[in-house]
Amino acid sequence: MRESGSLVKEVTWTIGSPKSATVSDPKAISMRRVAGKSLTALAAVVGLVLTAACGPSGGTSPTGGRERPATTPADPFSTDPAVTGVQSLFDLDPELEEQVGTVLIGPALDIDGVAEVSLQSPYMDDVLSGVCGTRRGNGVYGSAFGQRREWKASGLRIQQFAAVWGINSAADAVAQIRSRLGCGTYRDREGLHRVLGERELSRLSGLDDQLMFCEVINEEGPEGSTHLCTVLLARGEIASRIQARADTAERAEQVTRELAAPAAKRLAAVS
């Protein structure tokens, strides 16, 4: 910005101060007035161009220097929770955070060869499921007070995630995922998913809703496919998600069903 200002000053001296003119010369005075008006207009134009290119001075954002809330590309300036998918923690009961911790199963699981994975942090927030490219925003809410656990064995990886959906309800979050299962295929960081559809699951007591579905990832991949099954459980404002990834569809489905019952029991115990 200072270079541009110097440019304007240099032009002012060159045009506005002709060495051959004197103050007493009427022609010189006329030339100075004309040059002055021209330079004033030039300076205004340069200022407008620089402002447009560099934005407001001092780097102040359109929000007055405050951080913008999390938004979605659909409306980058919206603070409407339905658009951003962000739940305000001030609107949630703080006791829910403690209840989420009691919903997690384990840490030990009664499955041969399975060991708990040490996580850098158990805290995480996410959408209830990323199936069919589901992302936060436009009516889809991200979680609050989320916590997770993970286990692994040869050819098997198990994850549990539990969190709060308090703006609507956990059952509404499950219903949203159910409505998206017809996408067929989608891509994410793991690769190409083919959604195999909903799976029957015996009714688990004490819940508002439940859903189980399976997928196959990188079905034609050179390293072989991964089979993924997911169960979603809802009660009140808390939802629990169990996922099993395995080398075979039978193993993924078996483990997911096996863990659905203890996960539902923990969730149903929340007051």
CSV table of C-alpha atoms in Angstrom, one decimal:
chain,number,residue,atom,x,y,z
A,1,MET,CA,0.0,0.0,0.0
A,2,ARG,CA,2.9,2.4,0.8
A,3,GLU,CA,4.4,1.9,-2.7
A,4,SER,CA,1.1,2.9,-4.3
A,5,GLY,CA,1.0,6.0,-2.1
A,6,SER,CA,4.6,6.9,-3.1
A,7,LEU,CA,3.5,6.5,-6.7
A,8,VAL,CA,0.8,9.1,-6.3
A,9,LYS,CA,3.2,11.6,-4.5
A,10,GLU,CA,5.8,11.1,-7.3
A,11,VAL,CA,3.2,11.9,-10.0
A,12,THR,CA,2.0,15.0,-8.0
A,13,TRP,CA,5.6,16.4,-7.9
A,14,THR,CA,6.3,15.7,-11.5
A,15,ILE,CA,3.1,17.2,-12.9
A,16,GLY,CA,2.2,19.8,-10.3
A,17,SER,CA,5.6,21.4,-9.9
A,18,PRO,CA,7.0,22.2,-13.4
A,19,LYS,CA,10.5,23.5,-13.0
A,20,SER,CA,10.1,26.1,-15.7
A,21,ALA,CA,7.0,27.8,-14.1
A,22,THR,CA,6.9,30.5,-11.4
A,23,VAL,CA,4.2,31.5,-9.0
A,24,SER,CA,3.8,34.9,-10.7
A,25,ASP,CA,3.2,33.3,-14.1
A,26,PRO,CA,-0.6,33.2,-14.7
A,27,LYS,CA,-0.2,30.3,-17.2
A,28,ALA,CA,1.8,28.4,-14.6
A,29,ILE,CA,-0.9,29.0,-11.9
A,30,SER,CA,-3.6,27.8,-14.4
A,31,MET,CA,-1.5,24.7,-15.1
A,32,ARG,CA,-1.1,23.9,-11.4
A,33,ARG,CA,-4.9,24.1,-10.8
A,34,VAL,CA,-5.7,21.8,-13.8
A,35,ALA,CA,-3.0,19.4,-12.7
A,36,GLY,CA,-4.2,19.5,-9.1
A,37,LYS,CA,-7.8,18.6,-10.1
A,38,SER,CA,-6.5,15.8,-12.4
A,39,LEU,CA,-4.4,14.3,-9.6
A,40,THR,CA,-7.2,14.5,-7.1
A,41,ALA,CA,-9.3,12.4,-9.4
A,42,LEU,CA,-6.4,10.0,-10.1
A,43,ALA,CA,-5.8,9.5,-6.4
A,44,ALA,CA,-9.5,8.7,-5.8
A,45,VAL,CA,-9.4,6.1,-8.6
A,46,VAL,CA,-6.2,4.5,-7.3
A,47,GLY,CA,-7.7,4.4,-3.8
A,48,LEU,CA,-10.8,2.6,-5.0
A,49,VAL,CA,-8.7,0.1,-7.0
A,50,LEU,CA,-6.5,-0.6,-4.0
A,51,THR,CA,-9.4,-1.0,-1.6
A,52,ALA,CA,-11.1,-3.4,-3.9
A,53,ALA,CA,-7.9,-5.5,-4.3
A,54,CYS,CA,-6.8,-5.5,-0.7
A,55,GLY,CA,-10.1,-5.3,1.2
A,56,PRO,CA,-10.8,-3.1,4.2
A,57,SER,CA,-7.8,-1.6,5.9
A,58,GLY,CA,-6.3,-3.3,8.9
A,59,GLY,CA,-7.5,-6.7,7.9
A,60,THR,CA,-10.9,-6.3,9.7
A,61,SER,CA,-13.4,-9.0,8.7
A,62,PRO,CA,-17.0,-8.2,7.6
A,63,THR,CA,-18.0,-9.4,11.1
A,64,GLY,CA,-16.1,-6.7,12.8
A,65,GLY,CA,-13.0,-8.8,13.6
A,66,ARG,CA,-14.9,-11.6,15.3
A,67,GLU,CA,-14.6,-15.2,14.2
A,68,ARG,CA,-17.3,-16.3,12.0
A,69,PRO,CA,-19.4,-19.3,13.2
A,70,ALA,CA,-19.0,-22.6,11.5
A,71,THR,CA,-20.9,-22.5,8.2
A,72,THR,CA,-21.6,-24.4,5.1
A,73,PRO,CA,-20.9,-23.4,1.5
A,74,ALA,CA,-24.6,-23.0,0.9
A,75,ASP,CA,-24.6,-19.8,2.9
A,76,PRO,CA,-21.2,-18.8,4.3
A,77,PHE,CA,-22.6,-16.0,6.4
A,78,SER,CA,-25.5,-17.8,8.1
A,79,THR,CA,-25.7,-18.4,11.8
A,80,ASP,CA,-28.9,-20.4,11.6
A,81,PRO,CA,-28.3,-23.8,13.3
A,82,ALA,CA,-30.4,-25.5,10.6
A,83,VAL,CA,-28.1,-24.2,8.0
A,84,THR,CA,-24.7,-24.6,9.7
A,85,GLY,CA,-25.6,-27.9,11.5
A,86,VAL,CA,-23.9,-26.6,14.7
A,87,GLN,CA,-25.6,-27.2,18.0
A,88,SER,CA,-25.2,-24.5,20.6
A,89,LEU,CA,-23.8,-26.0,23.8
A,90,PHE,CA,-25.6,-23.2,25.7
A,91,ASP,CA,-28.9,-24.9,24.7
A,92,LEU,CA,-27.9,-28.3,26.0
A,93,ASP,CA,-28.1,-29.7,29.5
A,94,PRO,CA,-24.4,-30.0,30.8
A,95,GLU,CA,-25.3,-33.3,32.5
A,96,LEU,CA,-25.7,-34.9,29.1
A,97,GLU,CA,-21.9,-34.8,28.7
A,98,GLU,CA,-21.5,-37.1,31.7
A,99,GLN,CA,-24.2,-39.4,30.5
A,100,VAL,CA,-22.5,-39.9,27.1
A,101,GLY,CA,-19.5,-41.4,28.9
A,102,THR,CA,-21.7,-44.1,30.5
A,103,VAL,CA,-23.1,-45.1,27.1
A,104,LEU,CA,-19.7,-46.4,25.9
A,105,ILE,CA,-19.3,-50.2,26.2
A,106,GLY,CA,-16.1,-51.9,27.3
A,107,PRO,CA,-13.3,-51.1,27.6
A,108,ALA,CA,-12.9,-54.9,27.4
A,109,LEU,CA,-15.0,-56.8,24.8
A,110,ASP,CA,-16.0,-60.4,25.0
A,111,ILE,CA,-14.7,-61.2,21.5
A,112,ASP,CA,-11.7,-63.4,21.0
A,113,GLY,CA,-8.5,-61.6,20.0
A,114,VAL,CA,-9.9,-58.1,20.3
A,115,ALA,CA,-7.9,-55.5,22.1
A,116,GLU,CA,-8.7,-51.9,22.9
A,117,VAL,CA,-6.8,-49.3,20.8
A,118,SER,CA,-5.2,-46.4,22.7
A,119,LEU,CA,-6.5,-43.1,21.4
A,120,GLN,CA,-4.8,-39.8,21.7
A,121,SER,CA,-8.2,-38.4,22.8
A,122,PRO,CA,-11.5,-40.0,23.4
A,123,TYR,CA,-13.4,-36.8,22.5
A,124,MET,CA,-14.7,-36.3,19.0
A,125,ASP,CA,-17.8,-34.8,17.4
A,126,ASP,CA,-19.2,-35.9,14.1
A,127,VAL,CA,-22.4,-36.4,12.1
A,128,LEU,CA,-24.2,-39.6,13.2
A,129,SER,CA,-23.1,-41.4,10.0
A,130,GLY,CA,-21.3,-40.3,6.9
A,131,VAL,CA,-23.1,-42.8,4.7
A,132,CYS,CA,-24.0,-41.5,1.2
A,133,GLY,CA,-21.8,-38.4,1.8
A,134,THR,CA,-23.8,-37.1,4.7
A,135,ARG,CA,-22.3,-33.9,6.1
A,136,ARG,CA,-23.1,-31.3,8.6
A,137,GLY,CA,-25.3,-28.5,7.4
A,138,ASN,CA,-28.7,-27.9,5.7
A,139,GLY,CA,-30.7,-29.7,8.3
A,140,VAL,CA,-28.1,-32.3,9.3
A,141,TYR,CA,-26.7,-31.6,12.8
A,142,GLY,CA,-23.2,-32.5,14.1
A,143,SER,CA,-23.0,-34.0,17.5
A,144,ALA,CA,-22.1,-32.4,20.9
A,145,PHE,CA,-20.2,-33.9,23.8
A,146,GLY,CA,-19.1,-36.8,21.6
A,147,GLN,CA,-16.9,-39.6,22.9
A,148,ARG,CA,-15.5,-42.7,21.2
A,149,ARG,CA,-13.7,-46.0,21.7
A,150,GLU,CA,-11.9,-48.4,19.3
A,151,TRP,CA,-10.8,-52.0,19.3
A,152,LYS,CA,-9.0,-54.2,16.8
A,153,ALA,CA,-8.0,-57.8,16.0
A,154,SER,CA,-6.7,-59.5,12.9
A,155,GLY,CA,-8.9,-58.6,10.0
A,156,LEU,CA,-11.3,-56.7,12.3
A,157,ARG,CA,-11.7,-53.1,13.5
A,158,ILE,CA,-14.5,-52.0,15.8
A,159,GLN,CA,-15.5,-48.4,16.7
A,160,GLN,CA,-18.1,-47.0,19.0
A,161,PHE,CA,-19.2,-43.3,19.0
A,162,ALA,CA,-21.8,-41.7,21.3
A,163,ALA,CA,-22.9,-38.1,21.5
A,164,VAL,CA,-25.8,-35.7,22.0
A,165,TRP,CA,-28.3,-34.5,19.4
A,166,GLY,CA,-30.4,-32.0,21.4
A,167,ILE,CA,-31.8,-29.5,18.9
A,168,ASN,CA,-34.3,-32.1,17.6
A,169,SER,CA,-33.7,-35.6,19.0
A,170,ALA,CA,-31.4,-38.6,18.6
A,171,ALA,CA,-34.2,-40.4,16.9
A,172,ASP,CA,-34.6,-37.6,14.3
A,173,ALA,CA,-30.8,-38.0,13.6
A,174,VAL,CA,-31.3,-41.8,13.0
A,175,ALA,CA,-34.3,-41.1,10.8
A,176,GLN,CA,-32.3,-38.7,8.6
A,177,ILE,CA,-29.7,-41.4,8.0
A,178,ARG,CA,-32.4,-44.0,7.2
A,179,SER,CA,-33.8,-41.7,4.5
A,180,ARG,CA,-30.3,-41.4,2.8
A,181,LEU,CA,-29.6,-45.1,2.4
A,182,GLY,CA,-30.8,-45.3,-1.2
A,183,CYS,CA,-27.9,-43.5,-2.8
A,184,GLY,CA,-26.3,-46.7,-4.1
A,185,THR,CA,-22.7,-45.6,-4.1
A,186,TYR,CA,-20.6,-42.7,-2.8
A,187,ARG,CA,-16.9,-41.9,-2.2
A,188,ASP,CA,-15.0,-40.7,0.9
A,189,ARG,CA,-11.5,-40.9,2.2
A,190,GLU,CA,-11.7,-44.7,2.4
A,191,GLY,CA,-12.6,-45.1,-1.2
A,192,LEU,CA,-15.7,-46.2,-3.1
A,193,HIS,CA,-18.6,-47.4,-1.0
A,194,ARG,CA,-21.5,-49.5,-2.2
A,195,VAL,CA,-24.4,-49.4,0.2
A,196,LEU,CA,-25.9,-52.8,0.6
A,197,GLY,CA,-29.0,-51.5,2.4
A,198,GLU,CA,-30.7,-51.9,5.8
A,199,ARG,CA,-30.4,-55.1,7.8
A,200,GLU,CA,-33.0,-56.5,10.1
A,201,LEU,CA,-32.2,-56.2,13.8
A,202,SER,CA,-34.2,-57.6,16.6
A,203,ARG,CA,-36.0,-55.0,18.6
A,204,LEU,CA,-33.9,-53.7,21.4
A,205,SER,CA,-35.8,-52.5,24.5
A,206,GLY,CA,-35.7,-49.0,25.9
A,207,LEU,CA,-34.8,-47.2,22.7
A,208,ASP,CA,-36.6,-44.6,20.6
A,209,ASP,CA,-35.2,-45.9,17.3
A,210,GLN,CA,-32.6,-48.2,15.9
A,211,LEU,CA,-31.1,-48.8,12.5
A,212,MET,CA,-28.6,-51.3,11.0
A,213,PHE,CA,-27.1,-51.2,7.5
A,214,CYS,CA,-24.0,-52.6,5.7
A,215,GLU,CA,-21.7,-51.5,3.0
A,216,VAL,CA,-18.7,-52.8,1.0
A,217,ILE,CA,-15.7,-50.5,0.4
A,218,ASN,CA,-13.4,-50.7,-2.6
A,219,GLU,CA,-15.1,-53.8,-3.9
A,220,GLU,CA,-12.9,-53.9,-7.0
A,221,GLY,CA,-9.7,-52.6,-5.3
A,222,PRO,CA,-6.4,-54.4,-5.8
A,223,GLU,CA,-5.9,-54.9,-2.0
A,224,GLY,CA,-9.3,-56.5,-1.5
A,225,SER,CA,-12.6,-55.1,-0.2
A,226,THR,CA,-13.5,-54.0,3.3
A,227,HIS,CA,-17.0,-54.9,4.7
A,228,LEU,CA,-18.6,-52.3,7.0
A,229,CYS,CA,-21.7,-52.7,9.1
A,230,THR,CA,-23.2,-49.9,11.3
A,231,VAL,CA,-25.8,-49.9,14.0
A,232,LEU,CA,-27.4,-46.6,15.2
A,233,LEU,CA,-29.2,-46.5,18.5
A,234,ALA,CA,-31.3,-43.5,19.8
A,235,ARG,CA,-32.8,-42.6,23.2
A,236,GLY,CA,-33.8,-39.1,24.1
A,237,GLU,CA,-31.0,-36.7,23.2
A,238,ILE,CA,-28.2,-39.4,23.0
A,239,ALA,CA,-27.3,-41.6,20.1
A,240,SER,CA,-24.8,-44.4,20.0
A,241,ARG,CA,-23.1,-45.8,16.9
A,242,ILE,CA,-21.3,-49.2,16.6
A,243,GLN,CA,-19.3,-49.9,13.4
A,244,ALA,CA,-17.4,-53.1,12.5
A,245,ARG,CA,-15.0,-53.3,9.5
A,246,ALA,CA,-13.9,-56.8,8.5
A,247,ASP,CA,-12.5,-58.9,5.7
A,248,THR,CA,-15.8,-60.6,5.2
A,249,ALA,CA,-19.4,-59.5,5.1
A,250,GLU,CA,-20.4,-62.3,7.5
A,251,ARG,CA,-17.8,-61.2,10.1
A,252,ALA,CA,-18.7,-57.5,9.9
A,253,GLU,CA,-22.4,-58.3,10.3
A,254,GLN,CA,-21.9,-60.8,13.1
A,255,VAL,CA,-19.8,-58.5,15.3
A,256,THR,CA,-22.1,-55.6,14.8
A,257,ARG,CA,-25.1,-57.6,15.9
A,258,GLU,CA,-23.2,-59.0,18.8
A,259,LEU,CA,-22.3,-55.5,20.1
A,260,ALA,CA,-25.7,-53.9,19.4
A,261,ALA,CA,-27.3,-55.6,22.5
A,262,PRO,CA,-24.8,-54.4,25.2
A,263,ALA,CA,-24.7,-50.9,23.5
A,264,ALA,CA,-28.5,-50.7,23.7
A,265,LYS,CA,-28.4,-51.8,27.3
A,266,ARG,CA,-26.0,-49.0,28.2
A,267,LEU,CA,-28.0,-46.4,26.3
A,268,ALA,CA,-31.4,-47.5,27.8
A,269,ALA,CA,-29.9,-47.1,31.3
A,270,VAL,CA,-29.5,-43.4,30.8
A,271,SER,CA,-32.2,-41.5,32.7
